[in-house]
Amino acid sequence: MVLSPGIGHLIPLTEFAKRLVINHPKFEVTIFIPNDGSPMKYPKQLLQALPKSISTIFLPPVSFNDLPHDVDIETKIVLSVVRSLPALKHSIKVLLESTRLAALVVDLFGIEPVSDICKELGIIKPYIFFPTNAMMLQLVFHMPKFDQTFSCESFSDLVEPLKLPGCVPLHGRDVPDPLRDKKSMAYEGTVQLCRCYSMAAGIMVNSFVELQQGAFKALMMNQGQIPAVYPVGPLVQTGSSDGGVNESNNCCLKWLNEQPDGSVVYVSFGSGGTLSSQQMNELAMGLEMSGQRFLWVVKSPNDKAKNATFFSVDSVDDDPVHFLPNGFLERTKGVGLVVPSWAPQVEVLSHGSTGGFITHCGWNSTLEAIVHGVPLVAWPLYAEQRMNAVILSDDLKVAWRVKENENGLVGRDEIAKFVKGLIQGEEGKPLRDKMRKLKEAAKMALSPDGSSTKSLAKVAEIWNNQGK
């Protein structure tokens, strides 16, 4: 398995590897990890906890010194794989000397460069592990056609929503970042990447049929024109997500233990998400105005980028708490808990005191909320998060989506209204009820006779035959 940079890619791929070797113990897995220069402390801790049948190979670090400082994250991710190709090819050749290859799996950014290696070495076509959802995969297959059909410079200019088979309508403004604006540096490369998906032998998707029935049905009806699609999710972290920050872990859980059931709103924007100074201030005031209990993972603000910490997941800010409004901590003492930079999210979401989640709608966080039955306030920031917010609010109806005001901010009044409604209000009851049903559906999908377990078994059978 070949990884792309980012903790949001590492976690689902390693969970996929774990599920494969646990359910089908004949397999052994080697994970190749490109080195983009990001801190590796937390990824190494995750990898050290994997079963013995999963090994890892860290590829030599690559340099980005020739790139402009404001280059798109997607460009850096793809280049980290491309610039690791010589080392990757050498490592695969060495492995082939002692191992029967059943399959080569790449994550969503690796299909084009790794396909070239497969041709050169004369080995089987790669599979894709797709760590996000079926609606995004539908967009991937339709994007080359949309690129030719629409002449506008930005999909945000489209009046009519895009129609993807089996999916709710998608407005152009909610198209993922690298595909929304044709003038962006990443656009052409990302559309080309979409074209390459047809080169895959098959695609494993980190979602489940019961969550996205329409999208998966449409994808599977298209078999023959596109690679076979296998829903294998929800693949989320289980057990401790400590990350080595024991003090924060203990602090959060001890505080949650003292709160009433379902009374706390958890606020976190993932490993990469950042807010501006003004937005951070509005969020603080909205939480205070709501009068509800909250656990907020605070990062230092960034006024230029909404994904400023994507490549530095385990760097801890000196003290982001200094950026909070004057007197905020004193006024909310006993009601809220603020923790800098990191919290044990799996443990927080599974805790009985947690009754809601303000989230950036990263797909890992989305699935973790579904698995633990926690209703959402959807606050997308970058990548495909706006699309995920559409799924959560318009299709599944387990989230309220925030709206920016004329100043480009989510205002404190709206934040307070949503937080209060999620925890206390009758208007939050439908969200809570629907999320409970999805929690049960997720559990069933991963059961011995569940849809995702059977889907993984099909993949394993194909690989078992190829490895003979």
GROMACS .gro file of C-alpha atoms in nm:
model
  468
    1MET     CA    1   0.000   0.000   0.000
    2VAL     CA    2   0.133   0.343  -0.100
    3LEU     CA    3   0.034   0.636   0.120
    4SER     CA    4   0.000   1.009   0.045
    5PRO     CA    5   0.100   1.270   0.308
    6GLY     CA    6  -0.146   1.384   0.572
    7ILE     CA    7  -0.273   1.224   0.891
    8GLY     CA    8  -0.621   1.220   0.736
    9HIS     CA    9  -0.487   0.980   0.472
   10LEU     CA   10  -0.272   0.774   0.709
   11ILE     CA   11  -0.547   0.683   0.955
   12PRO     CA   12  -0.805   0.532   0.715
   13LEU     CA   13  -0.542   0.347   0.510
   14THR     CA   14  -0.389   0.185   0.819
   15GLU     CA   15  -0.738   0.097   0.946
   16PHE     CA   16  -0.807  -0.065   0.608
   17ALA     CA   17  -0.483  -0.263   0.635
   18LYS     CA   18  -0.575  -0.375   0.989
   19ARG     CA   19  -0.922  -0.487   0.885
   20LEU     CA   20  -0.776  -0.681   0.592
   21VAL     CA   21  -0.520  -0.878   0.797
   22ILE     CA   22  -0.760  -0.939   1.089
   23ASN     CA   23  -1.045  -1.067   0.867
   24HIS     CA   24  -0.814  -1.241   0.618
   25PRO     CA   25  -0.498  -1.346   0.806
   26LYS     CA   26  -0.332  -1.503   0.499
   27PHE     CA   27  -0.229  -1.155   0.389
   28GLU     CA   28   0.071  -0.950   0.491
   29VAL     CA   29   0.083  -0.578   0.418
   30THR     CA   30   0.373  -0.340   0.355
   31ILE     CA   31   0.292   0.032   0.371
   32PHE     CA   32   0.522   0.270   0.180
   33ILE     CA   33   0.530   0.618   0.334
   34PRO     CA   34   0.661   0.919   0.139
   35ASN     CA   35   0.842   1.174   0.355
   36ASP     CA   36   0.740   1.535   0.284
   37GLY     CA   37   0.935   1.679   0.576
   38SER     CA   38   0.635   1.691   0.812
   39PRO     CA   39   0.688   1.592   1.177
   40MET     CA   40   0.666   1.213   1.198
   41LYS     CA   41   0.621   1.161   1.572
   42TYR     CA   42   0.245   1.095   1.573
   43PRO     CA   43   0.242   0.889   1.247
   44LYS     CA   44   0.520   0.667   1.384
   45GLN     CA   45   0.324   0.610   1.707
   46LEU     CA   46   0.021   0.502   1.502
   47LEU     CA   47   0.229   0.270   1.287
   48GLN     CA   48   0.409   0.110   1.581
   49ALA     CA   49   0.071  -0.006   1.718
   50LEU     CA   50  -0.020  -0.200   1.401
   51PRO     CA   51  -0.037  -0.583   1.394
   52LYS     CA   52   0.289  -0.767   1.320
   53SER     CA   53   0.165  -0.869   0.975
   54ILE     CA   54   0.171  -0.500   0.871
   55SER     CA   55   0.516  -0.351   0.812
   56THR     CA   56   0.617   0.000   0.706
   57ILE     CA   57   0.889   0.142   0.484
   58PHE     CA   58   0.966   0.513   0.513
   59LEU     CA   59   1.086   0.648   0.179
   60PRO     CA   60   1.366   0.910   0.173
   61PRO     CA   61   1.258   1.273   0.229
   62VAL     CA   62   1.176   1.483  -0.077
   63SER     CA   63   1.245   1.854  -0.118
   64PHE     CA   64   0.992   2.126  -0.205
   65ASN     CA   65   1.248   2.409  -0.205
   66ASP     CA   66   1.180   2.479  -0.574
   67LEU     CA   67   0.807   2.543  -0.518
   68PRO     CA   68   0.645   2.879  -0.441
   69HIS     CA   69   0.558   2.919  -0.071
   70ASP     CA   70   0.184   2.947  -0.149
   71VAL     CA   71   0.159   2.630  -0.360
   72ASP     CA   72  -0.166   2.434  -0.324
   73ILE     CA   73  -0.165   2.151  -0.071
   74GLU     CA   74  -0.290   1.909  -0.339
   75THR     CA   75   0.015   1.990  -0.555
   76LYS     CA   76   0.252   1.917  -0.268
   77ILE     CA   77   0.074   1.589  -0.188
   78VAL     CA   78   0.098   1.462  -0.547
   79LEU     CA   79   0.460   1.579  -0.584
   80SER     CA   80   0.558   1.402  -0.263
   81VAL     CA   81   0.452   1.075  -0.430
   82VAL     CA   82   0.599   1.164  -0.772
   83ARG     CA   83   0.936   1.262  -0.625
   84SER     CA   84   0.944   0.941  -0.421
   85LEU     CA   85   0.898   0.719  -0.729
   86PRO     CA   86   1.265   0.611  -0.773
   87ALA     CA   87   1.285   0.500  -0.409
   88LEU     CA   88   0.939   0.340  -0.427
   89LYS     CA   89   1.028   0.146  -0.743
   90HIS     CA   90   1.350   0.019  -0.584
   91SER     CA   91   1.166  -0.089  -0.267
   92ILE     CA   92   0.898  -0.274  -0.464
   93LYS     CA   93   1.163  -0.455  -0.671
   94VAL     CA   94   1.340  -0.567  -0.353
   95LEU     CA   95   1.011  -0.691  -0.206
   96LEU     CA   96   0.924  -0.883  -0.522
   97GLU     CA   97   1.239  -1.089  -0.480
   98SER     CA   98   1.100  -1.250  -0.166
   99THR     CA   99   0.722  -1.191  -0.177
  100ARG     CA  100   0.429  -1.293  -0.395
  101LEU     CA  101   0.244  -0.977  -0.490
  102ALA     CA  102  -0.134  -1.006  -0.446
  103ALA     CA  103  -0.212  -0.637  -0.501
  104LEU     CA  104  -0.064  -0.290  -0.504
  105VAL     CA  105  -0.293  -0.033  -0.340
  106VAL     CA  106  -0.253   0.346  -0.369
  107ASP     CA  107  -0.459   0.613  -0.200
  108LEU     CA  108  -0.651   0.875  -0.393
  109PHE     CA  109  -0.355   1.089  -0.511
  110GLY     CA  110  -0.121   0.807  -0.619
  111ILE     CA  111  -0.288   0.633  -0.913
  112GLU     CA  112  -0.111   0.810  -1.202
  113PRO     CA  113   0.251   0.792  -1.083
  114VAL     CA  114   0.221   0.439  -0.941
  115SER     CA  115   0.055   0.310  -1.260
  116ASP     CA  116   0.376   0.405  -1.444
  117ILE     CA  117   0.577   0.186  -1.203
  118CYS     CA  118   0.338  -0.107  -1.257
  119LYS     CA  119   0.385  -0.084  -1.635
  120GLU     CA  120   0.762  -0.058  -1.601
  121LEU     CA  121   0.787  -0.357  -1.366
  122GLY     CA  122   0.527  -0.559  -1.555
  123ILE     CA  123   0.305  -0.611  -1.250
  124ILE     CA  124  -0.072  -0.600  -1.198
  125LYS     CA  125  -0.269  -0.278  -1.221
  126PRO     CA  126  -0.298  -0.090  -0.890
  127TYR     CA  127  -0.611  -0.064  -0.681
  128ILE     CA  128  -0.721   0.265  -0.524
  129PHE     CA  129  -0.812   0.305  -0.159
  130PHE     CA  130  -1.048   0.604  -0.163
  131PRO     CA  131  -1.055   0.750   0.191
  132THR     CA  132  -1.356   0.973   0.134
  133ASN     CA  133  -1.711   0.909   0.008
  134ALA     CA  134  -1.911   0.778  -0.287
  135MET     CA  135  -2.042   1.120  -0.391
  136MET     CA  136  -1.683   1.244  -0.427
  137LEU     CA  137  -1.602   0.936  -0.636
  138GLN     CA  138  -1.899   1.015  -0.861
  139LEU     CA  139  -1.758   1.366  -0.909
  140VAL     CA  140  -1.415   1.220  -0.993
  141PHE     CA  141  -1.564   1.015  -1.278
  142HIS     CA  142  -1.779   1.304  -1.406
  143MET     CA  143  -1.520   1.582  -1.372
  144PRO     CA  144  -1.354   1.536  -1.714
  145LYS     CA  145  -1.697   1.575  -1.879
  146PHE     CA  146  -1.785   1.876  -1.662
  147ASP     CA  147  -1.449   2.032  -1.755
  148GLN     CA  148  -1.542   2.020  -2.123
  149THR     CA  149  -1.913   2.103  -2.078
  150PHE     CA  150  -1.886   2.419  -1.866
  151SER     CA  151  -1.694   2.717  -2.001
  152CYS     CA  152  -1.707   2.926  -1.681
  153GLU     CA  153  -1.379   3.000  -1.504
  154SER     CA  154  -1.518   2.891  -1.169
  155PHE     CA  155  -1.787   2.636  -1.088
  156SER     CA  156  -1.907   2.884  -0.824
  157ASP     CA  157  -2.050   3.086  -1.117
  158LEU     CA  158  -2.290   2.809  -1.218
  159VAL     CA  159  -2.656   2.895  -1.161
  160GLU     CA  160  -2.788   2.538  -1.180
  161PRO     CA  161  -2.651   2.270  -0.945
  162LEU     CA  162  -2.447   1.978  -1.076
  163LYS     CA  163  -2.635   1.650  -1.097
  164LEU     CA  164  -2.440   1.339  -1.004
  165PRO     CA  165  -2.617   1.000  -1.036
  166GLY     CA  166  -2.770   0.885  -0.708
  167CYS     CA  167  -2.669   1.202  -0.521
  168VAL     CA  168  -2.837   1.517  -0.391
  169PRO     CA  169  -2.778   1.827  -0.610
  170LEU     CA  170  -2.434   1.984  -0.567
  171HIS     CA  171  -2.395   2.360  -0.613
  172GLY     CA  172  -2.079   2.472  -0.788
  173ARG     CA  173  -1.964   2.662  -0.479
  174ASP     CA  174  -1.948   2.328  -0.295
  175VAL     CA  175  -1.721   2.157  -0.548
  176PRO     CA  176  -1.391   2.063  -0.374
  177ASP     CA  177  -1.120   2.329  -0.370
  178PRO     CA  178  -0.878   2.204  -0.639
  179LEU     CA  179  -1.164   2.143  -0.885
  180ARG     CA  180  -1.376   2.453  -0.825
  181ASP     CA  181  -1.161   2.723  -0.986
  182LYS     CA  182  -1.017   2.660  -1.334
  183LYS     CA  183  -0.755   2.930  -1.277
  184SER     CA  184  -0.608   2.762  -0.969
  185MET     CA  185  -0.263   2.604  -0.987
  186ALA     CA  186  -0.401   2.260  -0.896
  187TYR     CA  187  -0.699   2.247  -1.135
  188GLU     CA  188  -0.549   2.094  -1.450
  189GLY     CA  189  -0.345   1.840  -1.255
  190THR     CA  190  -0.648   1.735  -1.050
  191VAL     CA  191  -0.870   1.690  -1.358
  192GLN     CA  192  -0.592   1.482  -1.514
  193LEU     CA  193  -0.581   1.275  -1.193
  194CYS     CA  194  -0.958   1.217  -1.228
  195ARG     CA  195  -0.903   1.083  -1.581
  196CYS     CA  196  -0.652   0.833  -1.444
  197TYR     CA  197  -0.904   0.664  -1.212
  198SER     CA  198  -1.017   0.444  -1.501
  199MET     CA  199  -0.666   0.287  -1.491
  200ALA     CA  200  -0.734   0.121  -1.154
  201ALA     CA  201  -0.813  -0.248  -1.116
  202GLY     CA  202  -1.073  -0.161  -0.850
  203ILE     CA  203  -1.159   0.104  -0.592
  204MET     CA  204  -1.221   0.049  -0.219
  205VAL     CA  205  -1.431   0.333  -0.072
  206ASN     CA  206  -1.431   0.432   0.295
  207SER     CA  207  -1.809   0.447   0.318
  208PHE     CA  208  -2.091   0.194   0.338
  209VAL     CA  209  -2.388   0.110   0.120
  210GLU     CA  210  -2.651   0.198   0.381
  211LEU     CA  211  -2.503   0.549   0.418
  212GLN     CA  212  -2.498   0.635   0.046
  213GLN     CA  213  -2.734   0.391  -0.122
  214GLY     CA  214  -2.810   0.603  -0.428
  215ALA     CA  215  -2.449   0.691  -0.507
  216PHE     CA  216  -2.323   0.334  -0.467
  217LYS     CA  217  -2.611   0.189  -0.671
  218ALA     CA  218  -2.530   0.429  -0.956
  219LEU     CA  219  -2.157   0.348  -0.939
  220MET     CA  220  -2.221  -0.026  -0.944
  221MET     CA  221  -2.463   0.003  -1.236
  222ASN     CA  222  -2.176   0.161  -1.429
  223GLN     CA  223  -1.940  -0.136  -1.382
  224GLY     CA  224  -1.755  -0.213  -1.703
  225GLN     CA  225  -1.721   0.155  -1.788
  226ILE     CA  226  -1.547   0.227  -1.458
  227PRO     CA  227  -1.341   0.002  -1.227
  228ALA     CA  228  -1.523  -0.219  -0.976
  229VAL     CA  229  -1.623  -0.029  -0.660
  230TYR     CA  230  -1.612  -0.188  -0.314
  231PRO     CA  231  -1.766  -0.008  -0.011
  232VAL     CA  232  -1.552  -0.116   0.287
  233GLY     CA  233  -1.622   0.150   0.553
  234PRO     CA  234  -1.667   0.299   0.798
  235LEU     CA  235  -1.295   0.260   0.870
  236VAL     CA  236  -1.219   0.478   1.172
  237GLN     CA  237  -0.976   0.466   1.459
  238THR     CA  238  -1.074   0.233   1.739
  239GLY     CA  239  -0.943   0.232   2.095
  240SER     CA  240  -0.706   0.504   2.209
  241SER     CA  241  -0.617   0.796   1.982
  242ASP     CA  242  -0.373   0.925   2.241
  243GLY     CA  243  -0.109   1.053   2.002
  244GLY     CA  244   0.132   1.079   2.293
  245VAL     CA  245  -0.039   1.379   2.449
  246ASN     CA  246  -0.134   1.201   2.770
  247GLU     CA  247  -0.192   1.517   2.971
  248SER     CA  248  -0.450   1.646   2.723
  249ASN     CA  249  -0.609   1.301   2.707
  250ASN     CA  250  -0.649   1.272   3.083
  251CYS     CA  251  -0.765   1.633   3.118
  252CYS     CA  252  -1.042   1.594   2.856
  253LEU     CA  253  -1.176   1.264   2.978
  254LYS     CA  254  -1.165   1.360   3.345
  255TRP     CA  255  -1.363   1.677   3.268
  256LEU     CA  256  -1.616   1.488   3.052
  257ASN     CA  257  -1.670   1.236   3.332
  258GLU     CA  258  -1.799   1.522   3.549
  259GLN     CA  259  -2.060   1.646   3.294
  260PRO     CA  260  -2.421   1.527   3.251
  261ASP     CA  261  -2.505   1.286   2.969
  262GLY     CA  262  -2.536   1.446   2.625
  263SER     CA  263  -2.465   1.796   2.757
  264VAL     CA  264  -2.133   1.886   2.588
  265VAL     CA  265  -2.065   2.023   2.240
  266TYR     CA  266  -1.724   1.916   2.111
  267VAL     CA  267  -1.555   2.175   1.884
  268SER     CA  268  -1.267   2.071   1.661
  269PHE     CA  269  -1.157   2.151   1.305
  270GLY     CA  270  -0.934   1.850   1.252
  271SER     CA  271  -0.562   1.809   1.208
  272GLY     CA  272  -0.533   2.072   0.935
  273GLY     CA  273  -0.814   2.326   0.990
  274THR     CA  274  -0.751   2.682   1.106
  275LEU     CA  275  -0.971   2.989   1.162
  276SER     CA  276  -0.894   3.359   1.122
  277SER     CA  277  -0.850   3.581   1.428
  278GLN     CA  278  -1.192   3.739   1.375
  279GLN     CA  279  -1.361   3.402   1.325
  280MET     CA  280  -1.197   3.259   1.635
  281ASN     CA  281  -1.335   3.554   1.833
  282GLU     CA  282  -1.688   3.502   1.693
  283LEU     CA  283  -1.675   3.132   1.778
  284ALA     CA  284  -1.567   3.207   2.135
  285MET     CA  285  -1.844   3.459   2.185
  286GLY     CA  286  -2.103   3.226   2.027
  287LEU     CA  287  -2.008   2.941   2.260
  288GLU     CA  288  -2.030   3.175   2.558
  289MET     CA  289  -2.368   3.314   2.448
  290SER     CA  290  -2.513   2.964   2.405
  291GLY     CA  291  -2.475   2.891   2.777
  292GLN     CA  292  -2.401   2.527   2.690
  293ARG     CA  293  -2.110   2.311   2.801
  294PHE     CA  294  -1.831   2.283   2.543
  295LEU     CA  295  -1.495   2.119   2.486
  296TRP     CA  296  -1.297   2.325   2.233
  297VAL     CA  297  -0.970   2.224   2.067
  298VAL     CA  298  -0.807   2.564   2.005
  299LYS     CA  299  -0.532   2.636   1.754
  300SER     CA  300  -0.352   2.960   1.685
  301PRO     CA  301  -0.547   3.160   1.424
  302ASN     CA  302  -0.428   3.198   1.067
  303ASP     CA  303  -0.563   3.486   0.861
  304LYS     CA  304  -0.436   3.351   0.525
  305ALA     CA  305  -0.517   2.978   0.509
  306LYS     CA  306  -0.796   2.752   0.636
  307ASN     CA  307  -0.566   2.449   0.623
  308ALA     CA  308  -0.249   2.598   0.774
  309THR     CA  309  -0.164   2.298   0.993
  310PHE     CA  310  -0.218   2.022   0.732
  311PHE     CA  311   0.152   1.943   0.709
  312SER     CA  312   0.229   1.991   1.079
  313VAL     CA  313  -0.021   1.774   1.263
  314ASP     CA  314   0.190   1.708   1.569
  315SER     CA  315   0.348   2.048   1.614
  316VAL     CA  316   0.192   2.211   1.919
  317ASP     CA  317   0.146   2.588   1.924
  318ASP     CA  318   0.319   2.770   2.208
  319ASP     CA  319  -0.011   2.876   2.358
  320PRO     CA  320  -0.305   2.934   2.122
  321VAL     CA  321  -0.518   3.016   2.429
  322HIS     CA  322  -0.357   3.363   2.423
  323PHE     CA  323  -0.562   3.443   2.113
  324LEU     CA  324  -0.897   3.401   2.290
  325PRO     CA  325  -1.103   3.712   2.382
  326ASN     CA  326  -1.009   3.885   2.706
  327GLY     CA  327  -1.188   3.730   3.004
  328PHE     CA  328  -1.337   3.443   2.799
  329LEU     CA  329  -1.175   3.167   3.004
  330GLU     CA  330  -1.279   3.326   3.333
  331ARG     CA  331  -1.638   3.382   3.221
  332THR     CA  332  -1.680   3.024   3.092
  333LYS     CA  333  -1.494   2.852   3.374
  334GLY     CA  334  -1.683   2.542   3.483
  335VAL     CA  335  -1.895   2.547   3.167
  336GLY     CA  336  -1.631   2.499   2.901
  337LEU     CA  337  -1.292   2.333   2.866
  338VAL     CA  338  -1.036   2.472   2.621
  339VAL     CA  339  -0.745   2.246   2.521
  340PRO     CA  340  -0.459   2.360   2.295
  341SER     CA  341  -0.406   2.197   1.955
  342TRP     CA  342  -0.516   1.837   2.020
  343ALA     CA  343  -0.775   1.620   2.197
  344PRO     CA  344  -0.841   1.242   2.197
  345GLN     CA  345  -1.125   1.272   1.948
  346VAL     CA  346  -1.233   0.906   1.938
  347GLU     CA  347  -1.266   0.899   2.318
  348VAL     CA  348  -1.446   1.235   2.324
  349LEU     CA  349  -1.703   1.136   2.060
  350SER     CA  350  -1.767   0.798   2.225
  351HIS     CA  351  -1.816   0.956   2.570
  352GLY     CA  352  -2.170   0.967   2.706
  353SER     CA  353  -2.142   1.336   2.795
  354THR     CA  354  -2.083   1.442   2.434
  355GLY     CA  355  -2.409   1.551   2.273
  356GLY     CA  356  -2.294   1.740   1.963
  357PHE     CA  357  -1.995   1.814   1.742
  358ILE     CA  358  -1.899   2.134   1.558
  359THR     CA  359  -1.685   1.988   1.279
  360HIS     CA  360  -1.496   2.090   0.966
  361CYS     CA  361  -1.657   1.787   0.796
  362GLY     CA  362  -1.336   1.602   0.716
  363TRP     CA  363  -1.448   1.252   0.619
  364ASN     CA  364  -1.260   1.085   0.906
  365SER     CA  365  -1.432   1.310   1.160
  366THR     CA  366  -1.764   1.261   0.982
  367LEU     CA  367  -1.742   0.882   1.004
  368GLU     CA  368  -1.627   0.896   1.367
  369ALA     CA  369  -1.934   1.104   1.452
  370ILE     CA  370  -2.160   0.858   1.268
  371VAL     CA  371  -2.004   0.552   1.435
  372HIS     CA  372  -2.064   0.711   1.777
  373GLY     CA  373  -2.404   0.864   1.693
  374VAL     CA  374  -2.316   1.231   1.756
  375PRO     CA  375  -2.522   1.497   1.565
  376LEU     CA  376  -2.333   1.776   1.392
  377VAL     CA  377  -2.295   2.141   1.314
  378ALA     CA  378  -2.125   2.137   0.973
  379TRP     CA  379  -1.854   2.404   0.930
  380PRO     CA  380  -1.650   2.307   0.619
  381LEU     CA  381  -1.315   2.477   0.557
  382TYR     CA  382  -1.123   2.322   0.262
  383ALA     CA  383  -1.068   2.019   0.033
  384GLU     CA  384  -1.393   1.821  -0.019
  385GLN     CA  385  -1.544   1.934   0.313
  386ARG     CA  386  -1.817   2.150   0.153
  387MET     CA  387  -1.937   1.845  -0.038
  388ASN     CA  388  -1.934   1.643   0.282
  389ALA     CA  389  -2.142   1.916   0.447
  390VAL     CA  390  -2.396   1.885   0.164
  391ILE     CA  391  -2.423   1.510   0.227
  392LEU     CA  392  -2.466   1.562   0.602
  393SER     CA  393  -2.716   1.848   0.590
  394ASP     CA  394  -2.911   1.797   0.265
  395ASP     CA  395  -2.904   1.421   0.219
  396LEU     CA  396  -2.859   1.247   0.557
  397LYS     CA  397  -3.008   1.539   0.756
  398VAL     CA  398  -2.788   1.479   1.061
  399ALA     CA  399  -2.629   1.827   1.059
  400TRP     CA  400  -2.706   2.196   1.044
  401ARG     CA  401  -2.473   2.385   0.815
  402VAL     CA  402  -2.335   2.724   0.914
  403LYS     CA  403  -2.366   3.022   0.679
  404GLU     CA  404  -2.116   3.306   0.646
  405ASN     CA  405  -2.243   3.664   0.681
  406GLU     CA  406  -2.161   3.958   0.454
  407ASN     CA  407  -1.819   3.987   0.620
  408GLY     CA  408  -1.732   3.628   0.539
  409LEU     CA  409  -1.772   3.520   0.902
  410VAL     CA  410  -1.998   3.274   1.080
  411GLY     CA  411  -2.157   3.506   1.335
  412ARG     CA  412  -2.179   3.450   1.709
  413ASP     CA  413  -2.560   3.459   1.708
  414GLU     CA  414  -2.582   3.171   1.458
  415ILE     CA  415  -2.322   2.971   1.650
  416ALA     CA  416  -2.509   3.020   1.979
  417LYS     CA  417  -2.841   2.922   1.817
  418PHE     CA  418  -2.703   2.601   1.668
  419VAL     CA  419  -2.519   2.495   1.983
  420LYS     CA  420  -2.822   2.551   2.203
  421GLY     CA  421  -3.055   2.376   1.955
  422LEU     CA  422  -2.824   2.077   1.924
  423ILE     CA  423  -2.805   2.015   2.298
  424GLN     CA  424  -3.132   2.145   2.438
  425GLY     CA  425  -3.383   2.230   2.169
  426GLU     CA  426  -3.664   2.022   2.027
  427GLU     CA  427  -3.535   2.123   1.682
  428GLY     CA  428  -3.227   1.908   1.745
  429LYS     CA  429  -3.428   1.592   1.813
  430PRO     CA  430  -3.462   1.484   1.443
  431LEU     CA  431  -3.085   1.513   1.401
  432ARG     CA  432  -3.023   1.306   1.712
  433ASP     CA  433  -3.276   1.040   1.607
  434LYS     CA  434  -3.137   1.007   1.254
  435MET     CA  435  -2.779   0.989   1.381
  436ARG     CA  436  -2.873   0.707   1.619
  437LYS     CA  437  -3.012   0.510   1.322
  438LEU     CA  438  -2.695   0.570   1.122
  439LYS     CA  439  -2.487   0.451   1.419
  440GLU     CA  440  -2.673   0.120   1.411
  441ALA     CA  441  -2.638   0.096   1.032
  442ALA     CA  442  -2.262   0.153   1.058
  443LYS     CA  443  -2.234  -0.119   1.320
  444MET     CA  444  -2.430  -0.360   1.099
  445ALA     CA  445  -2.215  -0.282   0.792
  446LEU     CA  446  -1.903  -0.402   0.978
  447SER     CA  447  -2.069  -0.706   1.139
  448PRO     CA  448  -1.969  -1.056   1.017
  449ASP     CA  449  -2.260  -1.061   0.770
  450GLY     CA  450  -2.254  -0.686   0.702
  451SER     CA  451  -2.235  -0.521   0.361
  452SER     CA  452  -1.882  -0.383   0.404
  453THR     CA  453  -1.746  -0.709   0.548
  454LYS     CA  454  -1.882  -0.898   0.246
  455SER     CA  455  -1.741  -0.634   0.011
  456LEU     CA  456  -1.394  -0.667   0.163
  457ALA     CA  457  -1.422  -1.046   0.135
  458LYS     CA  458  -1.476  -1.009  -0.243
  459VAL     CA  459  -1.160  -0.803  -0.270
  460ALA     CA  460  -0.965  -1.051  -0.057
  461GLU     CA  461  -1.080  -1.341  -0.275
  462ILE     CA  462  -0.957  -1.164  -0.590
  463TRP     CA  463  -0.623  -1.084  -0.427
  464ASN     CA  464  -0.587  -1.435  -0.291
  465ASN     CA  465  -0.621  -1.576  -0.644
  466GLN     CA  466  -0.378  -1.318  -0.784
  467GLY     CA  467  -0.121  -1.400  -0.518
  468LYS     CA  468  -0.108  -1.771  -0.609
   0.00000   0.00000   0.00000
